[in-house]
Short mmCIF file of C-alpha atoms and ligand atoms in Angstrom, two decimals:
data_model
loop_
_atom_site.label_atom_id
_atom_site.label_comp_id
_atom_site.label_asym_id
_atom_site.label_seq_id
_atom_site.Cartn_x
_atom_site.Cartn_y
_atom_site.Cartn_z
CA UNK A 1 -2.52 26.31 -11.53
CA UNK A 2 -6.09 25.98 -12.50
CA UNK A 3 -8.66 23.18 -11.05
CA UNK A 4 -9.04 22.09 -14.71
CA UNK A 5 -5.39 19.94 -13.94
CA UNK A 6 -5.50 16.35 -12.83
CA UNK A 7 -6.67 15.86 -9.13
CA UNK A 8 -4.00 15.24 -6.43
CA UNK A 9 -3.90 12.61 -3.46
CA UNK A 10 -1.82 12.58 -0.42
CA UNK A 11 -2.06 9.00 0.70
CA UNK A 12 0.35 8.15 4.20
CA UNK A 13 1.84 4.48 4.10
CA UNK A 14 1.18 4.11 0.58
CA UNK A 15 4.40 2.07 0.24
CA UNK A 16 2.80 -1.22 1.36
CA UNK A 17 -0.12 -3.04 1.90
CA UNK A 18 -3.68 -1.28 2.22
CA UNK A 19 -1.98 2.32 1.02
CA UNK A 20 -0.33 0.67 -1.57
CA UNK A 21 -3.82 -0.64 -2.84
CA UNK A 22 -5.34 2.81 -2.28
CA UNK A 23 -2.85 4.77 -4.38
CA UNK A 24 -3.15 2.00 -7.27
CA UNK A 25 -7.07 2.71 -7.28
CA UNK A 26 -6.92 6.23 -6.91
CA UNK A 27 -4.29 6.28 -9.92
CA UNK A 28 -7.09 4.31 -12.00
CA UNK A 29 -9.50 7.14 -10.80
CA UNK A 30 -7.53 10.02 -12.32
CA UNK A 31 -5.39 11.19 -9.41
CA UNK A 32 -1.96 11.69 -9.26
CA UNK A 33 -0.33 10.74 -6.02
CA UNK A 34 2.05 11.62 -3.37
CA UNK A 35 3.14 8.35 -1.79
CA UNK A 36 4.28 9.01 1.49
CA UNK A 37 6.01 5.87 3.22
CA UNK A 38 8.00 6.22 6.84
CA UNK A 39 11.62 4.25 5.86
CA UNK A 40 11.05 1.65 2.78
CA UNK A 41 11.95 4.01 -0.15
CA UNK A 42 12.42 0.89 -2.32
CA UNK A 43 9.01 -0.03 -1.98
CA UNK A 44 7.75 3.64 -2.47
CA UNK A 45 9.67 3.63 -5.31
CA UNK A 46 7.99 0.52 -6.96
CA UNK A 47 4.65 1.67 -6.33
CA UNK A 48 5.53 4.88 -8.03
CA UNK A 49 6.69 2.81 -11.26
CA UNK A 50 2.99 0.97 -10.75
CA UNK A 51 1.50 4.40 -10.84
CA UNK A 52 3.11 6.06 -13.85
CA UNK A 53 2.29 2.54 -15.94
CA UNK A 54 -1.14 3.55 -15.43
CA UNK A 55 -0.69 6.84 -16.95
CA UNK A 56 -0.60 9.02 -13.23
CA UNK A 57 1.96 10.84 -12.09
CA UNK A 58 3.44 9.62 -8.79
CA UNK A 59 6.15 11.15 -6.36
CA UNK A 60 7.21 9.76 -3.19
CA UNK A 61 8.38 11.58 0.15
CA UNK A 62 9.56 9.57 3.04
CA UNK A 63 7.92 11.41 6.52
CA UNK A 64 7.30 9.70 9.63
CA UNK A 65 3.22 11.14 10.46
CA UNK A 66 4.43 10.75 13.99
CA UNK A 67 7.11 13.50 13.83
CA UNK A 68 5.58 16.83 13.72
CA UNK A 69 8.42 18.23 11.49
CA UNK A 70 7.93 15.64 9.26
CA UNK A 71 4.50 15.95 8.74
CA UNK A 72 5.17 19.64 7.88
CA UNK A 73 7.94 18.76 5.21
CA UNK A 74 5.53 16.32 3.80
CA UNK A 75 2.86 18.77 3.25
CA UNK A 76 5.18 21.57 2.06
CA UNK A 77 6.81 19.35 -0.29
CA UNK A 78 3.46 17.96 -1.82
CA UNK A 79 2.53 21.26 -2.30
CA UNK A 80 5.53 22.42 -3.82
CA UNK A 81 5.73 19.88 -6.41
CA UNK A 82 2.03 19.41 -7.25
CA UNK A 83 0.83 22.60 -6.14
CA UNK A 84 -2.58 21.56 -4.81
CA UNK A 85 -3.69 18.73 -2.66
CA UNK A 86 -7.73 17.43 -3.39
CA UNK A 87 -7.62 14.10 -1.26
CA UNK A 88 -5.97 13.15 1.81
CA UNK A 89 -5.88 9.70 2.75
CA UNK A 90 -4.78 9.16 6.76
CA UNK A 91 -3.72 5.65 5.96
CA UNK A 92 -0.44 4.98 7.76
CA UNK A 93 -0.74 3.06 11.07
CA UNK A 94 1.26 0.39 13.26
CA UNK A 95 0.30 -2.59 15.56
CA UNK A 96 2.40 -2.57 18.62
CA UNK A 97 5.55 -4.06 17.95
CA UNK A 98 4.60 -6.85 20.47
CA UNK A 99 1.19 -8.16 21.37
CA UNK A 100 0.94 -7.89 24.89
CA UNK A 101 -2.12 -8.22 27.86
CA UNK A 102 -4.01 -5.36 28.87
CA UNK A 103 -2.23 -5.89 32.33
CA UNK A 104 1.19 -6.16 31.11
CA UNK A 105 1.12 -3.52 28.17
CA UNK A 106 3.52 -0.77 28.23
CA UNK A 107 3.62 2.93 28.19
CA UNK A 108 6.26 2.93 25.64
CA UNK A 109 4.21 1.13 23.20
CA UNK A 110 1.25 2.82 23.92
CA UNK A 111 2.91 6.31 23.22
CA UNK A 112 4.58 4.77 20.15
CA UNK A 113 0.75 3.38 18.62
CA UNK A 114 -0.84 6.44 19.68
CA UNK A 115 1.80 8.81 18.18
CA UNK A 116 1.49 7.21 14.79
CA UNK A 117 -2.21 6.19 14.73
CA UNK A 118 -3.85 8.87 16.20
CA UNK A 119 -2.02 12.12 17.03
CA UNK A 120 -0.37 11.79 13.73
CA UNK A 121 -3.50 11.74 11.18
CA UNK A 122 -5.10 13.94 14.04
CA UNK A 123 -2.37 17.05 13.36
CA UNK A 124 -1.30 16.18 9.60
CA UNK A 125 -5.55 16.67 8.74
CA UNK A 126 -5.49 19.98 10.82
CA UNK A 127 -2.40 21.30 8.64
CA UNK A 128 -4.20 19.90 5.30
CA UNK A 129 -7.66 21.31 6.15
CA UNK A 130 -6.52 24.50 6.37
CA UNK A 131 -4.52 24.26 3.15
CA UNK A 132 -7.56 22.75 1.40
CA UNK A 133 -9.66 25.63 3.00
CA UNK A 134 -6.98 28.13 1.23
CA UNK A 135 -6.72 26.32 -2.34
CA UNK A 136 -10.81 26.38 -2.40
CA UNK A 137 -11.16 30.06 -1.66
CA UNK A 138 -8.48 30.70 -4.12
CA UNK A 139 -10.42 28.26 -6.64
CA UNK A 140 -6.88 26.27 -6.88
CA UNK A 141 -9.42 23.26 -6.42
CA UNK A 142 -12.94 22.29 -6.96
CA UNK A 143 -13.25 20.30 -4.03
CA UNK A 144 -11.32 18.62 -0.88
CA UNK A 145 -12.06 15.35 0.58
CA UNK A 146 -10.62 13.51 3.61
CA UNK A 147 -10.35 9.92 4.34
CA UNK A 148 -9.47 8.13 7.66
CA UNK A 149 -8.65 4.55 7.54
CA UNK A 150 -9.64 3.31 10.80
CA UNK A 151 -10.07 -0.55 11.79
CA UNK A 152 -12.80 -2.89 12.89
CA UNK A 153 -10.30 -2.64 16.33
CA UNK A 154 -12.22 0.96 16.74
CA UNK A 155 -15.19 -1.33 18.16
CA UNK A 156 -13.77 -4.65 18.75
CA UNK A 157 -11.92 -5.51 22.07
CA UNK A 158 -8.64 -7.15 21.68
CA UNK A 159 -7.07 -7.21 25.04
CA UNK A 160 -3.64 -8.35 23.48
CA UNK A 161 -3.37 -4.44 21.72
CA UNK A 162 -5.49 -2.43 23.88
CA UNK A 163 -3.28 0.67 22.70
CA UNK A 164 -4.28 -0.33 18.65
CA UNK A 165 -8.16 -0.69 19.73
CA UNK A 166 -7.67 2.98 21.74
CA UNK A 167 -6.08 4.77 18.82
CA UNK A 168 -8.73 3.45 16.23
CA UNK A 169 -11.64 4.28 18.21
CA UNK A 170 -9.88 7.52 18.68
CA UNK A 171 -9.10 8.07 14.94
CA UNK A 172 -13.16 7.44 14.28
CA UNK A 173 -13.96 10.64 16.50
CA UNK A 174 -11.37 12.30 14.68
CA UNK A 175 -13.69 11.74 11.72
CA UNK A 176 -16.91 13.20 13.32
CA UNK A 177 -15.19 16.30 14.40
CA UNK A 178 -13.17 16.92 11.16
CA UNK A 179 -16.71 16.14 9.50
CA UNK A 180 -18.47 18.54 11.74
CA UNK A 181 -15.64 21.17 11.49
CA UNK A 182 -15.12 21.21 7.67
CA UNK A 183 -18.85 20.90 6.46
CA UNK A 184 -19.10 24.53 6.14
CA UNK A 185 -16.41 24.38 3.45
CA UNK A 186 -18.04 21.31 1.63
CA UNK A 187 -15.33 19.13 2.64
CA UNK A 188 -16.29 15.66 2.65
CA UNK A 189 -15.12 13.52 5.68
CA UNK A 190 -15.23 9.77 6.02
CA UNK A 191 -14.14 6.67 7.85
CA UNK A 192 -13.60 3.70 6.05
CA UNK A 193 -13.16 0.73 8.78
CA UNK A 194 -11.26 -2.36 7.09
CA UNK A 195 -11.58 -5.83 8.95
CA UNK A 196 -8.86 -8.64 8.35
CA UNK A 197 -6.85 -7.41 5.27
CA UNK A 198 -3.99 -9.35 3.84
CA UNK A 199 -0.78 -6.80 4.33
CA UNK A 200 2.42 -7.34 6.04
CA UNK A 201 0.98 -6.01 9.21
CA UNK A 202 -1.25 -9.39 9.42
CA UNK A 203 1.24 -11.69 8.08
CA UNK A 204 2.56 -12.70 11.61
CA UNK A 205 -0.99 -13.86 12.83
CA UNK A 206 -1.96 -15.47 9.61
CA UNK A 207 -2.32 -18.94 10.71
CA UNK A 208 -4.66 -17.79 13.44
CA UNK A 209 -6.95 -15.57 10.84
CA UNK A 210 -6.79 -18.38 8.57
CA UNK A 211 -8.05 -20.79 11.09
CA UNK A 212 -10.82 -18.40 12.42
CA UNK A 213 -11.99 -17.32 8.94
CA UNK A 214 -12.19 -20.95 8.19
CA UNK A 215 -14.39 -21.36 11.22
CA UNK A 216 -16.93 -18.55 9.88
CA UNK A 217 -15.64 -15.47 11.66
CA UNK A 218 -16.48 -13.76 8.41
CA UNK A 219 -19.74 -13.96 6.79
CA UNK A 220 -17.82 -13.80 3.78
CA UNK A 221 -15.21 -16.55 4.27
CA UNK A 222 -12.46 -14.86 2.52
CA UNK A 223 -9.74 -12.49 3.80
CA UNK A 224 -10.04 -9.09 2.65
CA UNK A 225 -7.46 -7.31 0.02
CA UNK A 226 -5.79 -4.33 -0.17
CA UNK A 227 -7.65 -3.75 -3.66
CA UNK A 228 -11.25 -3.81 -1.34
CA UNK A 229 -10.22 -0.97 0.33
CA UNK A 230 -8.87 0.71 -2.47
CA UNK A 231 -12.14 0.61 -4.41
CA UNK A 232 -13.98 2.06 -1.25
CA UNK A 233 -11.61 5.00 -1.26
CA UNK A 234 -11.74 5.42 -5.01
CA UNK A 235 -15.29 5.57 -4.83
CA UNK A 236 -15.20 8.67 -2.19
CA UNK A 237 -12.41 9.90 -4.23
CA UNK A 238 -14.87 10.31 -7.43
CA UNK A 239 -17.53 12.51 -5.02
CA UNK A 240 -20.03 9.11 -4.88
CA UNK A 241 -20.28 9.75 -0.99
CA UNK A 242 -20.02 13.69 -0.82
CA UNK A 243 -23.42 14.04 0.73
CA UNK A 244 -22.38 11.26 3.41
CA UNK A 245 -19.49 13.09 5.30
CA UNK A 246 -18.91 11.37 8.89
CA UNK A 247 -20.34 7.98 7.38
CA UNK A 248 -18.47 4.63 8.40
CA UNK A 249 -17.77 2.60 5.37
CA UNK A 250 -17.18 -1.11 6.68
CA UNK A 251 -15.18 -2.99 4.62
CA UNK A 252 -14.91 -6.08 6.44
CA UNK A 253 -16.66 -9.10 4.91
CA UNK A 254 -19.87 -8.65 7.06
CA UNK A 255 -17.80 -8.63 10.61
CA UNK A 256 -20.08 -5.84 11.41
CA UNK A 257 -23.15 -8.20 11.60
CA UNK A 258 -24.74 -9.27 14.81
CA UNK A 259 -25.51 -12.64 13.94
CA UNK A 260 -27.55 -15.39 16.25
P1 NAP B 301 1.45 -2.34 6.60
O1 NAP B 301 1.57 -3.58 5.36
O2 NAP B 301 2.15 -2.68 7.87
O3 NAP B 301 1.90 -1.04 5.71
C1 NAP B 301 1.91 0.03 6.78
C2 NAP B 301 2.38 1.28 5.73
O4 NAP B 301 2.46 2.25 6.75
C3 NAP B 301 3.68 1.22 5.32
O5 NAP B 301 3.47 1.62 3.99
C4 NAP B 301 4.43 1.98 5.80
O6 NAP B 301 5.85 2.64 5.54
C5 NAP B 301 3.60 3.04 6.46
N1 NAP B 301 4.03 3.68 7.78
C6 NAP B 301 4.06 2.96 8.90
N2 NAP B 301 4.59 3.69 9.76
C7 NAP B 301 4.53 5.20 9.28
C8 NAP B 301 5.20 6.53 9.77
N3 NAP B 301 5.08 6.55 11.09
N4 NAP B 301 4.59 7.27 8.96
C9 NAP B 301 4.56 7.01 7.76
N5 NAP B 301 4.47 5.93 7.19
C10 NAP B 301 4.24 4.79 7.95
O7 NAP B 301 -0.12 -2.10 7.11
P2 NAP B 301 -1.48 -2.23 6.81
O8 NAP B 301 -1.81 -3.43 6.88
O9 NAP B 301 -1.49 -1.92 5.20
O10 NAP B 301 -2.14 -1.24 7.27
C11 NAP B 301 -2.60 0.17 6.86
C12 NAP B 301 -3.61 1.13 7.59
O11 NAP B 301 -4.69 -0.06 7.50
C13 NAP B 301 -3.26 1.04 9.21
O12 NAP B 301 -3.64 2.22 9.61
C14 NAP B 301 -3.81 -0.06 9.56
O13 NAP B 301 -3.79 -0.30 11.18
C15 NAP B 301 -5.04 0.08 9.12
N6 NAP B 301 -5.62 -1.58 8.84
C16 NAP B 301 -5.10 -2.57 9.03
C17 NAP B 301 -5.90 -3.55 8.38
C18 NAP B 301 -5.24 -5.36 8.40
O14 NAP B 301 -5.93 -6.28 8.34
N7 NAP B 301 -4.04 -5.38 7.54
C19 NAP B 301 -7.00 -4.19 9.34
C20 NAP B 301 -7.80 -2.77 9.91
C21 NAP B 301 -6.84 -1.36 9.65
P3 NAP B 301 7.15 1.74 5.32
O15 NAP B 301 6.96 0.80 4.05
O16 NAP B 301 8.47 2.61 4.58
O17 NAP B 301 7.49 0.96 6.57
#
């Protein structure tokens, strides 16, 4: 396949929420998309249809990024199906099943959250980066790009979900590491750091966040939407941030500001 064909994005956790928003914006930007999901095939098929309606090609593949064999199968399927990966978006992530105070949290929850949110994308990126290096060398793609979706929890303490905060802080370092290592291949690696985004993940704490946002927690007094994240990733996908490797793009309504 020549590098003239449409570029391909592998988006993890694209069946719902932020990943869905990213996948749709990438389709609008001219990408074909591999829609990865964990177990919700019906939701993934719905996203596939939405992408097709935008004139792009989408294929779906169920694989837990926490599982090593499933990660390999995901990359194999993407390459067998599309012949290339131009963009990896590490979006899939989970909250702890139960928010528990730091003094009572369990090792089981720690292992589950870290396995999905940190170990999974860290090693998925390792495999995809090696494939991108090969594809670049063989002139199968003109450019590779990698995005990590982290969280404001990368630097904000929430003692009732310490394992989530740790996983996102670690993921932020993964951005620095891969940006550094892959610079010689011209592969930009960027971090997109969402604030409070309206998805299934946050629906369980909606009332609390409604109140906090109403009280002025965010300078821009509204919830973020998946499209807000999707547009930031689409700008990276277009190459607008190719000279900004290692950079954090906050998409958080101004939460990151220090105010007095
Ligand atoms: P969500 O609504 O719960 O959707 C999660 C998505 O990830 C679904 O597509 C789910 O697939 C998939 N997924 C879950 N575990 C997976 C696994 N092991 N392997 C592959 N896919 C998996 O979550 P979201 O709010 O969109 O969050 C997306 C990302 O943004 C996460 O990394 C999250 O930490 C981060 N984030 C979210 C917010 C927020 O306010 N929502 C803020 C900051 C950061 P199924 O449909 O098959 O379950």
